[in-house]
Amino acid sequence: MTHHLLSGPEHDPARDAGHENPPPRVGFFTDTSVCIGCKACEVACKEWNAIPEDGLTFTGMSYDNTLGLGASTWRHVAFIEQSVPTSDGRTELPLVSGGGTSASGGELRWLMSSDVCKHCTHAACLDVCPTGSLFRTEFGTVVVQDDICNGCGYCVPACPYGVIEQRPSDGRAFKCTMCYDRLGAGLEPACAKACPTESIQFGELEELRERAALRVDQLHKEGVTEARLYGHDPQDGVGGDGAFFLLLDEPEVYGLPPDPVVTTRDLPVMWRHAATAALSLVGGFALSFALTGLAARTGRTRTGRTLTGRKGRT
Ligand code: SF4
Ligand code: SF4
């Protein structure tokens, strides 16, 4: 009998979920420093998983057609156009200076990043699901089964990253499965397979974390001091992500929460407080009934004595 943890470091979430002798946990390391924004991952995901069309609209946000992850967008390539501050701290508009590198050193920078479900170590979406539609696989990933989902929507606000979403047509929730069917067949996920620059790397999570640390060291040595990892730390608020990233700016720039915390972390404390409140209420009722009964009995006794006393005097 295993004890399921809701927060804190968790070495083996698959075993924690009840899988006996699970294979090593797998995940994604997305190195955004080599993403070229080709969207091959988005297309491969759609093709393999037969996901419906999710927006061929002009959003006004560079080449971004979908703006974020959703029920029909399991991979989302963000395009962020930035003006890098000049050496004197000012920010120049690249179009005014002709685009590209300006005379005073201000540059146009294009950040691209392929976002996905984080396959959290502590996945609140899974913890709040009342039907068992969301479950932890033997690979340590988090999968939602659309044929079991009843459309209650509890998982949607539970996700600290805003990943999972209900499809408006029928209310069922969808998100990346890390291609569970392909993993079962010994294949890598479709998006990682399609990525031409190896920005999306798939493999055993421990090995990916080591590889990512080396890549950050390498970039720092090459002068890219802003390179940093996101979601790699098992000590963070979700116990570390199964899909983590190398970013070139603050997480907020990519639309990622800076300090995500599993939303079910405080459930045990809340239940303890609720139980204490319920016990106090029951105790209060019992005490008030007891006191009322005692008062009534005392009153009856006094009345009886008084009547008896009067009778005695006449
Ligand atoms: S990122 Fe959101 S949807 Fe994905 S496993 Fe974590 S809580 Fe669930
Ligand atoms: S792992 Fe599979 S389901 Fe998830 S984003 Fe990649 S292709 Fe889509």
mmCIF file of C-alpha atoms and ligand atoms in Angstrom:
data_model
loop_
_atom_site.group_PDB
_atom_site.id
_atom_site.type_symbol
_atom_site.label_atom_id
_atom_site.label_comp_id
_atom_site.label_asym_id
_atom_site.label_seq_id
_atom_site.Cartn_x
_atom_site.Cartn_y
_atom_site.Cartn_z
ATOM 1 C CA MET A 1 0.000 0.000 0.000
ATOM 2 C CA THR A 2 1.625 3.258 -1.123
ATOM 3 C CA HIS A 3 0.881 6.670 0.339
ATOM 4 C CA HIS A 4 0.068 9.177 -2.412
ATOM 5 C CA LEU A 5 1.880 12.498 -1.936
ATOM 6 C CA LEU A 6 0.176 15.767 -2.961
ATOM 7 C CA SER A 7 3.307 17.954 -2.807
ATOM 8 C CA GLY A 8 7.037 17.939 -2.071
ATOM 9 C CA PRO A 9 9.874 15.985 -3.679
ATOM 10 C CA GLU A 10 8.700 12.720 -5.256
ATOM 11 C CA HIS A 11 11.316 10.538 -6.901
ATOM 12 C CA ASP A 12 9.011 8.095 -8.641
ATOM 13 C CA PRO A 13 5.449 9.327 -9.363
ATOM 14 C CA ALA A 14 4.564 6.160 -11.301
ATOM 15 C CA ARG A 15 5.329 3.948 -8.287
ATOM 16 C CA ASP A 16 3.548 6.494 -6.059
ATOM 17 C CA ALA A 17 0.486 6.000 -8.289
ATOM 18 C CA GLY A 18 0.589 2.236 -7.728
ATOM 19 C CA HIS A 19 2.575 0.931 -10.724
ATOM 20 C CA GLU A 20 4.805 -1.972 -9.709
ATOM 21 C CA ASN A 21 8.319 -1.926 -11.187
ATOM 22 C CA PRO A 22 7.647 0.961 -13.589
ATOM 23 C CA PRO A 23 10.161 1.823 -16.338
ATOM 24 C CA PRO A 24 12.308 4.970 -15.849
ATOM 25 C CA ARG A 25 10.295 8.197 -15.917
ATOM 26 C CA VAL A 26 10.404 9.921 -19.314
ATOM 27 C CA GLY A 27 9.872 13.538 -20.319
ATOM 28 C CA PHE A 28 10.683 16.452 -22.589
ATOM 29 C CA PHE A 29 13.569 18.893 -22.458
ATOM 30 C CA THR A 30 12.637 21.791 -24.767
ATOM 31 C CA ASP A 31 15.692 23.887 -25.610
ATOM 32 C CA THR A 32 14.130 27.122 -26.870
ATOM 33 C CA SER A 33 17.539 28.507 -27.883
ATOM 34 C CA VAL A 34 17.422 26.336 -31.029
ATOM 35 C CA CYS A 35 13.687 26.595 -31.822
ATOM 36 C CA ILE A 36 13.169 28.091 -35.306
ATOM 37 C CA GLY A 37 9.371 28.395 -35.072
ATOM 38 C CA CYS A 38 8.657 25.971 -37.924
ATOM 39 C CA LYS A 39 5.618 24.478 -36.097
ATOM 40 C CA ALA A 40 6.468 20.957 -37.268
ATOM 41 C CA CYS A 41 5.675 19.839 -33.698
ATOM 42 C CA GLU A 42 2.186 21.373 -33.842
ATOM 43 C CA VAL A 43 1.474 19.691 -37.178
ATOM 44 C CA ALA A 44 2.863 16.297 -36.117
ATOM 45 C CA CYS A 45 0.800 16.394 -32.922
ATOM 46 C CA LYS A 46 -2.370 17.202 -34.824
ATOM 47 C CA GLU A 47 -1.774 14.505 -37.403
ATOM 48 C CA TRP A 48 -0.887 11.721 -34.982
ATOM 49 C CA ASN A 49 -3.638 12.487 -32.483
ATOM 50 C CA ALA A 50 -6.309 13.503 -35.038
ATOM 51 C CA ILE A 51 -6.909 16.842 -33.280
ATOM 52 C CA PRO A 52 -9.423 19.221 -34.894
ATOM 53 C CA GLU A 53 -8.445 22.534 -36.448
ATOM 54 C CA ASP A 54 -7.900 25.212 -33.784
ATOM 55 C CA GLY A 55 -7.644 28.552 -35.488
ATOM 56 C CA LEU A 56 -6.364 29.655 -38.854
ATOM 57 C CA THR A 57 -6.897 33.240 -37.807
ATOM 58 C CA PHE A 58 -4.601 36.242 -37.804
ATOM 59 C CA THR A 59 -4.097 37.072 -34.133
ATOM 60 C CA GLY A 60 -1.817 40.058 -34.541
ATOM 61 C CA MET A 61 0.754 38.302 -32.360
ATOM 62 C CA SER A 62 3.498 37.679 -34.884
ATOM 63 C CA TYR A 63 3.153 34.197 -36.450
ATOM 64 C CA ASP A 64 1.142 32.859 -33.511
ATOM 65 C CA ASN A 65 -2.252 31.537 -34.677
ATOM 66 C CA THR A 66 -3.507 29.959 -31.461
ATOM 67 C CA LEU A 67 -2.106 32.159 -28.637
ATOM 68 C CA GLY A 68 -1.891 29.322 -26.123
ATOM 69 C CA LEU A 69 -2.487 25.677 -25.294
ATOM 70 C CA GLY A 70 -6.041 24.356 -25.349
ATOM 71 C CA ALA A 71 -8.333 21.405 -25.942
ATOM 72 C CA SER A 72 -7.355 21.332 -29.609
ATOM 73 C CA THR A 73 -3.848 22.809 -29.239
ATOM 74 C CA TRP A 74 -1.611 20.317 -27.438
ATOM 75 C CA ARG A 75 1.594 21.972 -28.691
ATOM 76 C CA HIS A 76 1.805 25.738 -28.992
ATOM 77 C CA VAL A 77 4.726 27.576 -30.563
ATOM 78 C CA ALA A 78 4.998 31.058 -29.073
ATOM 79 C CA PHE A 79 6.554 33.873 -31.115
ATOM 80 C CA ILE A 80 7.831 36.760 -28.990
ATOM 81 C CA GLU A 81 9.287 39.796 -30.714
ATOM 82 C CA GLN A 82 11.543 41.776 -28.405
ATOM 83 C CA SER A 83 13.559 44.937 -28.593
ATOM 84 C CA VAL A 84 16.709 44.283 -26.613
ATOM 85 C CA PRO A 85 17.677 47.381 -24.555
ATOM 86 C CA THR A 86 20.622 49.396 -25.862
ATOM 87 C CA SER A 87 23.831 49.649 -23.871
ATOM 88 C CA ASP A 88 22.577 52.892 -22.256
ATOM 89 C CA GLY A 89 19.378 51.182 -21.065
ATOM 90 C CA ARG A 90 16.996 52.641 -23.685
ATOM 91 C CA THR A 91 14.818 50.409 -25.848
ATOM 92 C CA GLU A 92 14.716 51.237 -29.527
ATOM 93 C CA LEU A 93 11.896 50.332 -31.851
ATOM 94 C CA PRO A 94 13.570 48.177 -34.509
ATOM 95 C CA LEU A 95 11.292 49.408 -37.300
ATOM 96 C CA VAL A 96 12.335 53.022 -36.626
ATOM 97 C CA SER A 97 15.989 52.061 -36.853
ATOM 98 C CA GLY A 98 15.408 49.961 -39.962
ATOM 99 C CA GLY A 99 15.066 46.554 -38.251
ATOM 100 C CA GLY A 100 17.787 44.156 -37.154
ATOM 101 C CA THR A 101 20.781 45.668 -35.399
ATOM 102 C CA SER A 102 20.521 49.410 -34.846
ATOM 103 C CA ALA A 103 23.422 51.834 -34.911
ATOM 104 C CA SER A 104 23.349 52.267 -31.133
ATOM 105 C CA GLY A 105 23.312 48.545 -30.371
ATOM 106 C CA GLY A 106 19.549 47.937 -29.829
ATOM 107 C CA GLU A 107 18.482 44.697 -31.521
ATOM 108 C CA LEU A 108 15.330 42.940 -32.564
ATOM 109 C CA ARG A 109 15.195 39.557 -30.901
ATOM 110 C CA TRP A 110 12.747 36.807 -31.742
ATOM 111 C CA LEU A 111 12.085 34.269 -29.005
ATOM 112 C CA MET A 112 10.339 31.070 -30.044
ATOM 113 C CA SER A 113 9.258 28.274 -27.761
ATOM 114 C CA SER A 114 7.125 25.161 -28.155
ATOM 115 C CA ASP A 115 4.928 24.866 -25.060
ATOM 116 C CA VAL A 116 3.167 21.698 -23.913
ATOM 117 C CA CYS A 117 1.545 20.052 -20.852
ATOM 118 C CA LYS A 118 4.171 19.885 -18.109
ATOM 119 C CA HIS A 119 3.270 16.332 -16.974
ATOM 120 C CA CYS A 120 3.753 17.573 -13.406
ATOM 121 C CA THR A 121 5.222 15.387 -10.680
ATOM 122 C CA HIS A 122 2.248 16.484 -8.568
ATOM 123 C CA ALA A 123 -0.564 16.945 -11.080
ATOM 124 C CA ALA A 124 -3.532 18.753 -9.541
ATOM 125 C CA CYS A 125 -5.660 18.018 -12.631
ATOM 126 C CA LEU A 126 -5.334 14.325 -11.861
ATOM 127 C CA ASP A 127 -5.866 14.711 -8.117
ATOM 128 C CA VAL A 128 -9.212 16.518 -8.512
ATOM 129 C CA CYS A 129 -10.633 14.331 -11.312
ATOM 130 C CA PRO A 130 -13.656 12.467 -9.835
ATOM 131 C CA THR A 131 -14.008 9.868 -12.609
ATOM 132 C CA GLY A 132 -10.442 8.583 -12.954
ATOM 133 C CA SER A 133 -10.340 9.948 -16.477
ATOM 134 C CA LEU A 134 -6.963 11.535 -15.691
ATOM 135 C CA PHE A 135 -4.364 9.023 -14.605
ATOM 136 C CA ARG A 136 -0.608 8.586 -14.088
ATOM 137 C CA THR A 137 0.947 6.190 -16.573
ATOM 138 C CA GLU A 138 3.737 3.722 -15.897
ATOM 139 C CA PHE A 139 6.086 6.199 -17.659
ATOM 140 C CA GLY A 140 5.289 8.885 -15.057
ATOM 141 C CA THR A 141 3.245 10.952 -17.533
ATOM 142 C CA VAL A 142 -0.305 12.298 -17.081
ATOM 143 C CA VAL A 143 -2.998 11.184 -19.525
ATOM 144 C CA VAL A 144 -6.669 12.126 -19.898
ATOM 145 C CA GLN A 145 -9.067 9.538 -21.347
ATOM 146 C CA ASP A 146 -11.740 11.315 -23.356
ATOM 147 C CA ASP A 147 -14.092 8.294 -23.258
ATOM 148 C CA ILE A 148 -14.244 8.453 -19.432
ATOM 149 C CA CYS A 149 -14.262 12.252 -18.938
ATOM 150 C CA ASN A 150 -17.756 13.410 -17.877
ATOM 151 C CA GLY A 151 -17.100 17.085 -18.621
ATOM 152 C CA CYS A 152 -17.286 18.298 -14.993
ATOM 153 C CA GLY A 153 -14.381 20.681 -15.656
ATOM 154 C CA TYR A 154 -12.759 20.400 -12.190
ATOM 155 C CA CYS A 155 -9.336 19.819 -13.758
ATOM 156 C CA VAL A 156 -9.355 23.122 -15.667
ATOM 157 C CA PRO A 157 -8.910 25.566 -12.742
ATOM 158 C CA ALA A 158 -6.742 23.004 -10.913
ATOM 159 C CA CYS A 159 -3.901 23.201 -13.464
ATOM 160 C CA PRO A 160 -1.373 25.846 -12.352
ATOM 161 C CA TYR A 161 -0.250 26.332 -15.973
ATOM 162 C CA GLY A 162 -3.661 26.741 -17.627
ATOM 163 C CA VAL A 163 -2.960 23.759 -19.887
ATOM 164 C CA ILE A 164 -6.002 21.503 -19.844
ATOM 165 C CA GLU A 165 -9.228 22.750 -21.414
ATOM 166 C CA GLN A 166 -12.745 21.532 -22.191
ATOM 167 C CA ARG A 167 -13.740 21.302 -25.822
ATOM 168 C CA PRO A 168 -16.730 23.647 -26.291
ATOM 169 C CA SER A 169 -18.584 21.152 -28.526
ATOM 170 C CA ASP A 170 -19.092 18.508 -25.812
ATOM 171 C CA GLY A 171 -17.381 19.729 -22.613
ATOM 172 C CA ARG A 172 -14.805 16.930 -22.415
ATOM 173 C CA ALA A 173 -11.249 17.849 -21.359
ATOM 174 C CA PHE A 174 -8.229 17.320 -23.598
ATOM 175 C CA LYS A 175 -4.467 17.866 -23.418
ATOM 176 C CA CYS A 176 -1.148 16.318 -24.490
ATOM 177 C CA THR A 177 -0.821 12.619 -23.627
ATOM 178 C CA MET A 178 2.919 12.570 -24.387
ATOM 179 C CA CYS A 179 1.757 10.201 -27.127
ATOM 180 C CA TYR A 180 1.004 7.393 -24.661
ATOM 181 C CA ASP A 181 0.178 5.024 -27.516
ATOM 182 C CA ARG A 182 3.556 5.655 -29.161
ATOM 183 C CA LEU A 183 5.452 5.236 -25.868
ATOM 184 C CA GLY A 184 3.749 1.876 -25.391
ATOM 185 C CA ALA A 185 5.043 0.829 -28.809
ATOM 186 C CA GLY A 186 8.596 1.960 -27.987
ATOM 187 C CA LEU A 187 8.364 5.091 -30.175
ATOM 188 C CA GLU A 188 9.171 8.669 -29.240
ATOM 189 C CA PRO A 189 6.339 11.261 -29.219
ATOM 190 C CA ALA A 190 5.350 12.635 -32.614
ATOM 191 C CA CYS A 191 6.364 16.246 -31.835
ATOM 192 C CA ALA A 192 9.899 15.290 -30.737
ATOM 193 C CA LYS A 193 10.255 13.030 -33.773
ATOM 194 C CA ALA A 194 9.247 15.877 -36.109
ATOM 195 C CA CYS A 195 11.405 18.637 -34.578
ATOM 196 C CA PRO A 196 14.204 19.340 -37.113
ATOM 197 C CA THR A 197 16.539 21.180 -34.708
ATOM 198 C CA GLU A 198 16.155 18.892 -31.680
ATOM 199 C CA SER A 199 14.685 21.764 -29.723
ATOM 200 C CA ILE A 200 12.226 19.163 -28.375
ATOM 201 C CA GLN A 201 14.245 16.363 -26.818
ATOM 202 C CA PHE A 202 12.551 13.259 -25.440
ATOM 203 C CA GLY A 203 14.106 10.714 -23.107
ATOM 204 C CA GLU A 204 14.613 9.551 -19.540
ATOM 205 C CA LEU A 205 13.997 12.526 -17.278
ATOM 206 C CA GLU A 206 17.133 12.134 -15.143
ATOM 207 C CA GLU A 207 19.331 12.035 -18.229
ATOM 208 C CA LEU A 208 17.516 15.034 -19.754
ATOM 209 C CA ARG A 209 18.111 17.066 -16.587
ATOM 210 C CA GLU A 210 21.860 16.365 -16.785
ATOM 211 C CA ARG A 211 21.910 17.231 -20.494
ATOM 212 C CA ALA A 212 20.041 20.494 -19.836
ATOM 213 C CA ALA A 213 22.477 21.568 -17.095
ATOM 214 C CA LEU A 214 25.410 21.010 -19.492
ATOM 215 C CA ARG A 215 23.636 23.025 -22.207
ATOM 216 C CA VAL A 216 23.116 25.975 -19.844
ATOM 217 C CA ASP A 217 26.826 25.868 -18.890
ATOM 218 C CA GLN A 218 27.763 25.833 -22.562
ATOM 219 C CA LEU A 219 25.517 28.824 -23.383
ATOM 220 C CA HIS A 220 26.849 30.803 -20.409
ATOM 221 C CA LYS A 221 30.419 30.178 -21.601
ATOM 222 C CA GLU A 222 29.394 31.447 -25.042
ATOM 223 C CA GLY A 223 28.093 34.670 -23.491
ATOM 224 C CA VAL A 224 24.357 33.831 -23.446
ATOM 225 C CA THR A 225 24.141 34.605 -19.749
ATOM 226 C CA GLU A 226 20.346 34.916 -19.756
ATOM 227 C CA ALA A 227 19.903 31.169 -20.436
ATOM 228 C CA ARG A 228 18.120 29.452 -17.556
ATOM 229 C CA LEU A 229 16.117 26.294 -16.877
ATOM 230 C CA TYR A 230 12.417 26.263 -16.029
ATOM 231 C CA GLY A 231 10.508 23.357 -14.455
ATOM 232 C CA HIS A 232 13.591 21.155 -13.956
ATOM 233 C CA ASP A 233 13.796 21.408 -10.152
ATOM 234 C CA PRO A 234 12.184 18.592 -8.082
ATOM 235 C CA GLN A 235 12.089 21.053 -5.156
ATOM 236 C CA ASP A 236 9.750 23.508 -6.915
ATOM 237 C CA GLY A 237 6.023 23.991 -6.238
ATOM 238 C CA VAL A 238 4.907 21.084 -8.427
ATOM 239 C CA GLY A 239 7.759 18.725 -7.526
ATOM 240 C CA GLY A 240 9.403 19.373 -10.908
ATOM 241 C CA ASP A 241 7.919 19.025 -14.378
ATOM 242 C CA GLY A 242 8.068 16.044 -16.696
ATOM 243 C CA ALA A 243 8.355 18.622 -19.500
ATOM 244 C CA PHE A 244 10.864 21.357 -18.711
ATOM 245 C CA PHE A 245 12.483 24.165 -20.696
ATOM 246 C CA LEU A 246 15.618 26.147 -21.363
ATOM 247 C CA LEU A 247 14.501 29.781 -21.649
ATOM 248 C CA LEU A 248 16.314 32.931 -22.751
ATOM 249 C CA ASP A 249 14.260 35.342 -20.636
ATOM 250 C CA GLU A 250 11.941 35.408 -17.628
ATOM 251 C CA PRO A 251 9.156 32.765 -17.709
ATOM 252 C CA GLU A 252 6.478 35.493 -17.824
ATOM 253 C CA VAL A 253 7.831 36.625 -21.215
ATOM 254 C CA TYR A 254 6.840 33.191 -22.581
ATOM 255 C CA GLY A 255 3.467 33.251 -20.780
ATOM 256 C CA LEU A 256 4.648 30.810 -18.095
ATOM 257 C CA PRO A 257 3.931 31.326 -14.366
ATOM 258 C CA PRO A 258 7.160 32.269 -12.539
ATOM 259 C CA ASP A 259 6.529 30.165 -9.447
ATOM 260 C CA PRO A 260 3.836 27.523 -10.080
ATOM 261 C CA VAL A 261 2.433 25.626 -7.099
ATOM 262 C CA VAL A 262 0.279 22.493 -7.241
ATOM 263 C CA THR A 263 -3.196 23.740 -6.364
ATOM 264 C CA THR A 264 -3.980 20.689 -4.203
ATOM 265 C CA ARG A 265 -0.934 21.274 -1.971
ATOM 266 C CA ASP A 266 -3.017 22.664 0.908
ATOM 267 C CA LEU A 267 -5.823 20.077 0.685
ATOM 268 C CA PRO A 268 -4.682 18.009 3.731
ATOM 269 C CA VAL A 269 -4.506 21.162 5.904
ATOM 270 C CA MET A 270 -7.881 22.341 4.583
ATOM 271 C CA TRP A 271 -9.475 18.950 5.337
ATOM 272 C CA ARG A 272 -7.955 19.018 8.837
ATOM 273 C CA HIS A 273 -9.396 22.498 9.430
ATOM 274 C CA ALA A 274 -12.787 21.433 8.023
ATOM 275 C CA ALA A 275 -12.813 18.345 10.285
ATOM 276 C CA THR A 276 -11.915 20.477 13.326
ATOM 277 C CA ALA A 277 -14.693 22.947 12.456
ATOM 278 C CA ALA A 278 -17.225 20.108 11.992
ATOM 279 C CA LEU A 279 -16.243 18.496 15.309
ATOM 280 C CA SER A 280 -16.532 21.862 17.101
ATOM 281 C CA LEU A 281 -20.002 22.350 15.583
ATOM 282 C CA VAL A 282 -21.194 18.881 16.631
ATOM 283 C CA GLY A 283 -19.670 19.376 20.104
ATOM 284 C CA GLY A 284 -21.390 22.773 20.415
ATOM 285 C CA PHE A 285 -24.782 21.293 19.468
ATOM 286 C CA ALA A 286 -24.352 18.393 21.905
ATOM 287 C CA LEU A 287 -23.393 20.779 24.709
ATOM 288 C CA SER A 288 -26.319 23.124 24.043
ATOM 289 C CA PHE A 289 -28.772 20.159 24.021
ATOM 290 C CA ALA A 290 -27.284 18.854 27.262
ATOM 291 C CA LEU A 291 -27.500 22.273 28.937
ATOM 292 C CA THR A 292 -31.091 22.816 27.741
ATOM 293 C CA GLY A 293 -32.082 19.365 29.056
ATOM 294 C CA LEU A 294 -30.391 20.043 32.383
ATOM 295 C CA ALA A 295 -32.069 23.430 32.708
ATOM 296 C CA ALA A 296 -35.498 21.919 31.922
ATOM 297 C CA ARG A 297 -35.003 19.121 34.481
ATOM 298 C CA THR A 298 -33.864 21.604 37.148
ATOM 299 C CA GLY A 299 -36.892 23.804 36.391
ATOM 300 C CA ARG A 300 -39.293 20.842 36.698
ATOM 301 C CA THR A 301 -37.758 19.812 40.030
ATOM 302 C CA ARG A 302 -38.077 23.355 41.438
ATOM 303 C CA THR A 303 -41.720 23.611 40.303
ATOM 304 C CA GLY A 304 -42.498 20.232 41.870
ATOM 305 C CA ARG A 305 -40.913 21.264 45.169
ATOM 306 C CA THR A 306 -42.785 24.579 45.213
ATOM 307 C CA LEU A 307 -46.121 22.903 44.574
ATOM 308 C CA THR A 308 -45.355 20.264 47.195
ATOM 309 C CA GLY A 309 -44.387 22.999 49.690
ATOM 310 C CA ARG A 310 -47.627 24.944 49.117
ATOM 311 C CA LYS A 311 -49.706 21.792 49.546
ATOM 312 C CA GLY A 312 -47.942 21.122 52.844
ATOM 313 C CA ARG A 313 -48.830 24.591 54.226
ATOM 314 C CA THR A 314 -52.593 24.384 53.503
HETATM 315 S S1 SF4 B 1 0.469 20.989 -16.570
HETATM 316 FE FE1 SF4 B 1 -1.660 21.071 -15.912
HETATM 317 S S2 SF4 B 1 -2.708 19.581 -17.233
HETATM 318 FE FE2 SF4 B 1 -0.487 19.123 -17.363
HETATM 319 S S3 SF4 B 1 -0.138 17.560 -15.742
HETATM 320 FE FE3 SF4 B 1 0.281 19.580 -14.826
HETATM 321 S S4 SF4 B 1 -1.695 20.110 -13.834
HETATM 322 FE FE4 SF4 B 1 -2.141 18.489 -15.347
HETATM 323 S S1 SF4 B 2 3.753 14.334 -26.985
HETATM 324 FE FE1 SF4 B 2 2.270 13.718 -28.564
HETATM 325 S S2 SF4 B 2 0.314 14.501 -27.755
HETATM 326 FE FE2 SF4 B 2 1.944 15.599 -26.639
HETATM 327 S S3 SF4 B 2 2.337 17.483 -27.797
HETATM 328 FE FE3 SF4 B 2 3.792 15.948 -28.554
HETATM 329 S S4 SF4 B 2 2.751 15.016 -30.327
HETATM 330 FE FE4 SF4 B 2 1.170 16.085 -29.140
#
